[in-house]
Tab-separated table of C-alpha atoms in Angstrom:
chain	number	residue	atom	x	y	z
A	21	MET	CA	0.000	0.000	0.000
A	22	ALA	CA	1.209	3.535	-0.786
A	23	ILE	CA	2.473	5.851	1.913
A	24	VAL	CA	-0.079	8.606	2.623
A	25	PHE	CA	1.282	10.314	5.767
A	26	VAL	CA	4.878	11.076	6.692
A	27	GLY	CA	6.275	12.568	9.885
A	28	ILE	CA	9.739	14.112	9.914
A	29	ASP	CA	11.653	15.046	13.053
A	30	LEU	CA	13.834	17.953	11.923
A	31	ALA	CA	17.390	18.431	13.151
A	32	LYS	CA	20.670	19.988	12.060
A	33	ASN	CA	22.380	16.974	10.479
A	34	VAL	CA	20.452	13.723	11.128
A	35	PHE	CA	16.676	13.420	10.587
A	36	ALA	CA	14.127	10.778	11.540
A	37	VAL	CA	11.377	9.842	9.054
A	38	HIS	CA	8.220	7.841	9.774
A	39	GLY	CA	5.661	7.016	7.060
A	40	VAL	CA	2.384	5.074	7.233
A	41	ASN	CA	-0.057	3.710	4.652
A	42	GLU	CA	-3.841	4.083	4.481
A	43	ALA	CA	-4.296	1.368	7.110
A	44	GLY	CA	-1.988	3.192	9.539
A	45	LYS	CA	0.787	0.607	9.244
A	46	ALA	CA	4.362	1.882	9.233
A	47	GLU	CA	5.853	1.459	5.759
A	48	LEU	CA	8.813	3.826	6.064
A	49	VAL	CA	10.897	3.954	9.254
A	50	ARG	CA	14.231	5.729	8.881
A	51	PRO	CA	15.596	6.941	12.230
A	52	ASN	CA	18.924	8.211	10.826
A	53	VAL	CA	18.635	10.094	7.536
A	54	PRO	CA	21.605	12.400	6.762
A	55	ARG	CA	20.790	15.967	5.814
A	56	GLY	CA	22.045	15.507	2.260
A	57	LYS	CA	19.803	12.454	1.722
A	58	LEU	CA	16.508	13.814	3.073
A	59	GLY	CA	15.460	15.671	-0.082
A	60	GLU	CA	16.286	12.654	-2.255
A	61	LEU	CA	14.269	10.329	0.015
A	62	ILE	CA	11.158	12.542	-0.017
A	63	ALA	CA	11.418	13.141	-3.779
A	64	ARG	CA	11.077	9.369	-4.409
A	65	LEU	CA	7.803	9.157	-2.480
A	66	PRO	CA	4.419	9.500	-4.214
A	67	PRO	CA	2.498	12.695	-3.327
A	68	CYS	CA	1.490	12.474	0.320
A	69	THR	CA	0.903	14.624	3.400
A	70	ILE	CA	4.073	15.485	5.310
A	71	GLY	CA	4.007	16.747	8.875
A	72	MET	CA	6.806	18.600	10.662
A	73	GLU	CA	7.211	20.653	13.801
A	74	ALA	CA	7.473	24.403	13.262
A	75	CYS	CA	11.114	25.013	14.122
A	76	SER	CA	14.321	26.278	12.531
A	77	GLY	CA	14.442	25.323	8.847
A	78	ALA	CA	10.864	23.985	8.747
A	79	HIS	CA	9.625	26.516	6.174
A	80	HIS	CA	12.693	25.902	3.985
A	81	TRP	CA	12.063	22.149	3.913
A	82	ALA	CA	8.329	22.700	3.416
A	83	ARG	CA	8.949	24.690	0.231
A	84	GLN	CA	11.281	22.000	-1.078
A	85	PHE	CA	8.805	19.197	-0.374
A	86	GLN	CA	5.926	21.150	-1.935
A	87	ALA	CA	7.973	21.404	-5.136
A	88	HIS	CA	7.774	17.595	-5.372
A	89	GLY	CA	3.972	17.638	-5.149
A	90	HIS	CA	3.598	16.884	-1.448
A	91	THR	CA	1.180	18.555	0.963
A	92	VAL	CA	3.128	19.949	3.926
A	93	ARG	CA	1.692	20.761	7.347
A	94	LEU	CA	3.615	22.453	10.165
A	95	MET	CA	2.546	22.124	13.797
A	96	ALA	CA	3.576	23.750	17.042
A	97	PRO	CA	5.723	21.278	19.054
A	98	LYS	CA	3.382	21.481	22.064
A	99	PHE	CA	0.577	19.998	19.944
A	100	VAL	CA	2.725	16.995	19.011
A	101	VAL	CA	3.792	16.026	22.543
A	102	PRO	CA	0.478	14.301	23.507
A	103	TYR	CA	0.894	11.835	20.621
A	104	ARG	CA	4.338	10.629	21.674
A	105	LEU	CA	4.142	7.131	23.134
A	106	SER	CA	6.564	7.974	25.920
A	107	GLY	CA	5.672	4.967	28.012
A	108	LYS	CA	6.524	2.576	25.193
A	109	HIS	CA	9.332	4.154	23.210
A	110	GLY	CA	10.671	6.979	25.371
A	111	LYS	CA	11.977	10.277	24.054
A	112	ASN	CA	14.049	9.815	20.907
A	113	ASP	CA	14.039	11.023	17.302
A	114	ALA	CA	12.196	7.953	15.980
A	115	ALA	CA	9.435	8.353	18.588
A	116	ASP	CA	9.173	12.057	17.742
A	117	ALA	CA	8.797	11.293	14.014
A	118	ALA	CA	6.072	8.726	14.777
A	119	ALA	CA	4.276	11.245	17.000
A	120	ILE	CA	4.433	13.898	14.263
A	121	CYS	CA	3.050	11.401	11.755
A	122	GLU	CA	0.177	10.616	14.124
A	123	ALA	CA	-0.533	14.265	14.948
A	124	VAL	CA	-0.703	15.424	11.316
A	125	GLN	CA	-3.578	12.986	10.699
A	126	ARG	CA	-5.820	14.514	13.378
A	127	PRO	CA	-8.788	16.334	11.777
A	128	ASN	CA	-8.854	19.094	14.403
A	129	MET	CA	-5.120	19.752	14.493
A	130	ARG	CA	-4.110	23.417	14.216
A	131	PHE	CA	-1.342	24.126	11.730
A	132	VAL	CA	1.200	26.914	11.337
A	133	PRO	CA	0.942	29.010	8.133
A	134	LEU	CA	3.709	28.226	5.658
A	135	LYS	CA	5.939	31.172	4.774
A	136	SER	CA	7.431	31.936	1.396
A	137	ALA	CA	11.066	32.948	0.988
A	138	GLU	CA	9.898	36.547	0.508
A	139	GLN	CA	7.902	36.457	3.745
A	140	GLN	CA	10.845	35.059	5.662
A	141	GLY	CA	13.124	37.747	4.250
A	142	ARG	CA	10.749	40.494	5.375
A	143	LEU	CA	10.378	38.899	8.777
A	144	MET	CA	14.174	38.854	9.121
A	145	VAL	CA	14.171	42.638	8.703
A	146	HIS	CA	11.805	42.897	11.675
A	147	ARG	CA	13.843	40.441	13.753
A	148	ALA	CA	17.090	42.272	13.076
A	149	ARG	CA	15.537	45.666	13.844
A	150	GLN	CA	14.035	44.375	17.079
A	151	GLY	CA	17.423	42.947	18.030
A	152	PHE	CA	19.041	46.370	17.575
A	153	VAL	CA	16.302	47.966	19.694
A	154	GLU	CA	16.895	45.439	22.490
A	155	GLN	CA	20.652	46.029	22.307
A	156	ARG	CA	20.102	49.773	22.622
A	157	THR	CA	17.840	49.296	25.641
A	158	ALA	CA	20.425	46.997	27.242
A	159	THR	CA	23.156	49.582	26.600
A	160	PHE	CA	21.100	52.322	28.256
A	161	ASN	CA	20.545	50.072	31.278
A	162	ARG	CA	24.261	49.323	31.420
A	163	ILE	CA	25.040	53.044	31.419
A	164	ARG	CA	22.563	53.659	34.234
A	165	GLY	CA	23.913	50.728	36.257
A	166	LEU	CA	27.560	51.762	35.911
A	167	LEU	CA	26.870	55.402	36.761
A	168	SER	CA	24.936	54.385	39.854
A	169	GLU	CA	28.172	52.819	41.124
A	170	VAL	CA	29.722	56.293	41.260
A	171	GLY	CA	26.687	57.927	42.841
A	172	ILE	CA	24.922	59.176	39.704
A	173	VAL	CA	21.336	57.903	39.498
A	174	LEU	CA	19.489	58.534	36.241
A	175	PRO	CA	15.773	58.026	35.378
A	176	LEU	CA	14.501	55.232	33.150
A	177	LYS	CA	13.529	57.388	30.183
A	178	ALA	CA	16.033	56.854	27.368
A	179	ALA	CA	15.874	60.429	26.065
A	180	THR	CA	16.623	61.788	29.533
A	181	VAL	CA	19.550	59.392	30.015
A	182	ARG	CA	20.972	60.373	26.648
A	183	LYS	CA	20.740	64.086	27.447
A	184	GLN	CA	22.090	63.919	31.005
A	185	VAL	CA	24.980	61.573	30.197
A	186	ALA	CA	26.156	63.884	27.420
A	187	GLY	CA	26.266	66.736	29.929
A	188	LEU	CA	28.030	64.692	32.620
A	189	LEU	CA	30.614	63.044	30.395
A	190	GLU	CA	33.351	65.657	30.802
A	191	ASP	CA	33.102	65.558	34.604
A	192	LEU	CA	33.452	61.781	34.894
A	193	PRO	CA	36.862	60.656	36.246
A	194	GLY	CA	39.428	58.482	34.437
A	195	TRP	CA	38.220	55.139	33.171
A	196	VAL	CA	34.608	55.984	33.998
A	197	ASN	CA	34.747	58.653	31.298
A	198	THR	CA	36.242	56.172	28.824
A	199	VAL	CA	33.661	53.434	29.456
A	200	ILE	CA	30.605	55.688	29.479
A	201	GLY	CA	31.851	57.495	26.356
A	202	ASP	CA	32.243	54.181	24.519
A	203	LEU	CA	28.777	53.043	25.581
A	204	LEU	CA	27.284	56.339	24.440
A	205	SER	CA	29.008	55.884	21.069
A	206	GLU	CA	27.484	52.404	20.876
A	207	VAL	CA	24.048	53.934	21.449
A	208	HIS	CA	24.627	56.351	18.551
A	209	ARG	CA	25.700	53.452	16.317
A	210	LEU	CA	22.564	51.494	17.197
A	211	ASP	CA	20.448	54.599	16.534
A	212	GLU	CA	21.850	54.696	13.003
A	213	ARG	CA	21.191	50.982	12.415
A	214	ILE	CA	17.606	51.261	13.689
A	215	GLU	CA	17.018	54.292	11.466
A	216	ILE	CA	18.251	52.317	8.447
A	217	TYR	CA	15.944	49.415	9.250
A	218	ASP	CA	13.041	51.810	9.755
A	219	ARG	CA	13.602	52.880	6.153
A	220	TYR	CA	13.622	49.222	5.091
A	221	VAL	CA	10.248	48.713	6.804
A	222	ALA	CA	8.830	51.845	5.159
A	223	GLU	CA	10.029	50.630	1.766
A	224	MET	CA	8.420	47.217	2.288
A	225	ALA	CA	5.149	48.909	3.247
A	226	ARG	CA	5.192	51.069	0.088
A	227	GLN	CA	5.805	48.065	-2.170
A	228	ASP	CA	3.155	45.747	-0.669
A	229	HIS	CA	-0.498	46.369	-1.559
A	230	GLN	CA	-1.672	44.165	1.342
A	231	ALA	CA	0.290	46.276	3.803
A	232	GLN	CA	-1.178	49.422	2.259
A	233	ARG	CA	-4.704	48.109	2.850
A	234	LEU	CA	-3.883	47.139	6.439
A	235	MET	CA	-2.571	50.628	7.143
A	236	ARG	CA	-6.068	52.007	6.583
A	237	LEU	CA	-6.994	50.532	9.963
A	238	ARG	CA	-6.386	52.813	12.912
A	239	GLY	CA	-3.647	51.502	15.166
A	240	ILE	CA	-1.829	49.669	12.367
A	241	GLY	CA	1.163	51.458	10.883
A	242	GLU	CA	4.002	50.441	8.617
A	243	THR	CA	5.738	48.183	11.136
A	244	THR	CA	2.599	46.316	12.228
A	245	ALA	CA	1.258	45.983	8.672
A	246	THR	CA	4.466	44.522	7.234
A	247	ALA	CA	4.861	42.196	10.227
A	248	LEU	CA	1.297	40.906	9.772
A	249	VAL	CA	1.837	40.247	6.065
A	250	ALA	CA	5.150	38.498	6.773
A	251	MET	CA	3.658	36.228	9.448
A	252	VAL	CA	0.088	35.662	8.278
A	253	GLY	CA	0.255	36.077	4.502
A	254	ASN	CA	-3.231	36.166	3.004
A	255	GLY	CA	-4.875	34.866	6.189
A	256	ARG	CA	-6.323	31.761	4.536
A	257	ASP	CA	-4.849	29.470	7.194
A	258	PHE	CA	-7.407	30.888	9.659
A	259	GLN	CA	-11.138	30.245	9.413
A	260	ASN	CA	-12.084	33.576	10.954
A	261	GLY	CA	-10.679	36.618	12.670
A	262	ARG	CA	-11.089	35.161	16.142
A	263	GLN	CA	-8.756	32.304	15.245
A	264	LEU	CA	-6.096	34.823	14.250
A	265	SER	CA	-6.667	36.772	17.471
A	266	ALA	CA	-6.332	33.561	19.478
A	267	TRP	CA	-3.199	32.592	17.516
A	268	ILE	CA	-1.624	35.917	18.502
A	269	GLY	CA	-2.659	35.374	22.148
A	270	LEU	CA	-5.159	38.207	22.582
A	271	VAL	CA	-8.092	36.110	23.852
A	272	PRO	CA	-8.758	35.184	27.508
A	273	GLY	CA	-7.723	31.780	28.791
A	274	GLN	CA	-10.573	29.532	29.938
A	275	TYR	CA	-10.762	27.682	33.239
A	276	SER	CA	-14.290	26.314	32.868
A	277	SER	CA	-15.749	23.232	34.508
A	278	GLY	CA	-19.120	21.956	35.660
A	279	GLY	CA	-21.019	24.315	33.408
A	280	LYS	CA	-19.413	27.357	35.012
A	281	THR	CA	-17.426	29.572	32.672
A	282	ARG	CA	-14.282	31.184	34.035
A	283	LEU	CA	-12.302	33.515	31.816
A	284	GLY	CA	-8.820	34.537	32.908
A	285	ARG	CA	-6.132	36.791	31.480
A	286	ILE	CA	-5.083	36.700	27.840
A	287	THR	CA	-3.203	33.549	26.856
A	288	LYS	CA	-0.141	35.381	25.446
A	289	ALA	CA	0.253	32.540	22.955
A	290	GLY	CA	1.945	33.095	19.620
A	291	ASP	CA	4.494	35.708	18.668
A	292	THR	CA	5.353	38.274	21.348
A	293	TYR	CA	6.589	40.831	18.811
A	294	LEU	CA	3.367	40.911	16.783
A	295	ARG	CA	1.220	41.047	19.903
A	296	SER	CA	3.226	43.959	21.323
A	297	LEU	CA	2.858	45.891	18.055
A	298	LEU	CA	-0.916	45.468	18.137
A	299	ILE	CA	-1.038	46.495	21.800
A	300	MET	CA	0.984	49.658	21.130
A	301	GLY	CA	-1.278	50.514	18.215
A	302	ALA	CA	-4.349	49.961	20.384
A	303	ARG	CA	-2.984	52.366	22.983
A	304	ALA	CA	-2.632	55.033	20.317
A	305	VAL	CA	-6.203	54.403	19.161
A	306	LEU	CA	-7.590	54.692	22.683
A	307	ASN	CA	-5.624	57.847	23.459
A	308	ALA	CA	-6.959	59.527	20.307
A	309	ALA	CA	-10.523	58.212	20.673
A	310	LYS	CA	-11.567	60.935	23.145
A	311	ASP	CA	-11.447	63.570	20.403
A	312	LYS	CA	-13.390	61.561	17.800
A	313	ALA	CA	-17.060	60.717	17.349
A	314	ASP	CA	-17.041	57.644	15.071
A	315	CYS	CA	-18.495	54.325	16.215
A	316	VAL	CA	-15.136	52.668	16.977
A	317	SER	CA	-13.952	55.613	19.060
A	318	ARG	CA	-17.232	55.767	20.997
A	319	TRP	CA	-17.041	52.033	21.650
A	320	ALA	CA	-13.403	52.279	22.823
A	321	VAL	CA	-14.101	55.169	25.207
A	322	ALA	CA	-17.182	53.480	26.664
A	323	LEU	CA	-15.264	50.225	27.130
A	324	ALA	CA	-12.410	52.001	28.907
A	325	GLU	CA	-14.851	53.654	31.285
A	326	ARG	CA	-16.634	50.385	31.974
A	327	ALA	CA	-13.774	47.850	32.090
A	328	GLY	CA	-10.621	49.906	32.626
A	329	TYR	CA	-7.790	51.184	30.466
A	330	TRP	CA	-5.777	48.006	29.882
A	331	LYS	CA	-8.751	45.746	29.213
A	332	ALA	CA	-9.913	48.262	26.639
A	333	VAL	CA	-6.445	48.299	25.047
A	334	VAL	CA	-6.422	44.510	24.724
A	335	ALA	CA	-9.959	44.525	23.317
A	336	ILE	CA	-8.982	47.112	20.689
A	337	ALA	CA	-5.907	45.068	19.769
A	338	ALA	CA	-8.048	41.937	19.397
A	339	LYS	CA	-10.552	43.855	17.242
A	340	ASN	CA	-7.694	45.138	15.053
A	341	ALA	CA	-6.406	41.571	14.646
A	342	ARG	CA	-9.875	40.429	13.516
A	343	MET	CA	-10.242	43.331	11.094
A	344	ALA	CA	-6.729	42.683	9.787
A	345	TRP	CA	-7.764	39.110	8.982
A	346	ALA	CA	-10.816	40.422	7.122
A	347	VAL	CA	-8.653	42.858	5.154
A	348	LEU	CA	-6.206	40.095	4.166
A	349	ARG	CA	-8.990	37.682	3.184
A	350	GLN	CA	-11.378	40.081	1.443
A	351	GLY	CA	-8.912	42.554	-0.054
A	352	GLU	CA	-10.595	45.498	-1.754
A	353	GLN	CA	-14.033	44.129	-0.822
A	354	PHE	CA	-13.442	44.925	2.858
A	355	VAL	CA	-15.505	47.925	4.003
A	356	MET	CA	-13.940	50.131	6.631
A	357	PRO	CA	-16.141	50.717	9.726
A	358	ALA	CA	-17.708	54.189	9.715
């Protein structure tokens, strides 16, 4: 019988492959496939469904396997763990491949959207820019920590630290002056790199019609729009906007039992970077809503008065995520709320 489902446990150099036929019987069990042989092995198989965990290199292999006519599904590792027969086989690559093969067959399994090479390239721009921002923040904290050792305590605000350190630099003694001067130069270098990457993001937004449509939504600018397009694509991997909102982690966690519904804080699942961008955009929307009279602004202000500032911010971010899904799915047919 032909192989219909294949599970692959990805690694750096040695992969494990597990394939089953229509009856669920293992027809292909290869626990040690070298990296150079994996593509050749999959190319010889008839078109089938291949499952892999969403990890480093998964999208690269998915594109290669799709070129051979296979259907590729990526899953979050936490969704694969329940299918590992740990009591029988233990934790090893072969058991992981078998668990992936079992998980990909489940009808209600949630899959990760496949990214094209262009999407991954754009996402790398965001990752690199965010890395520079984190380095700059760490450098500011290092400056504050070192100066506190010599009795100079500065506030948290980066602009204030930058201004006060520049004024204090000449009065710092010996090696303190050298170290703080070098750290301040590092901050200036990171400022330049971040500014360059901001221009990259703006250029991506100008060239992408999907990003242009997303930017019509209040609270979604160039950075958020390009990040959404890079991560979500056309949104067709989600059945509705609530699924996208849940994927980002903007819905409350449930602790329900015995017919009693208990809703907790947001799950914070998914990508932290994308969620933080939507939250920051929602804050801007709420801050500007007091001076506007449209339906969204009235709803946001009323919600903030009823539920509090931060709950309103999260609700606006979740609404923006749902509308972003509608924009990506419907394109020009999407009608902006009045």
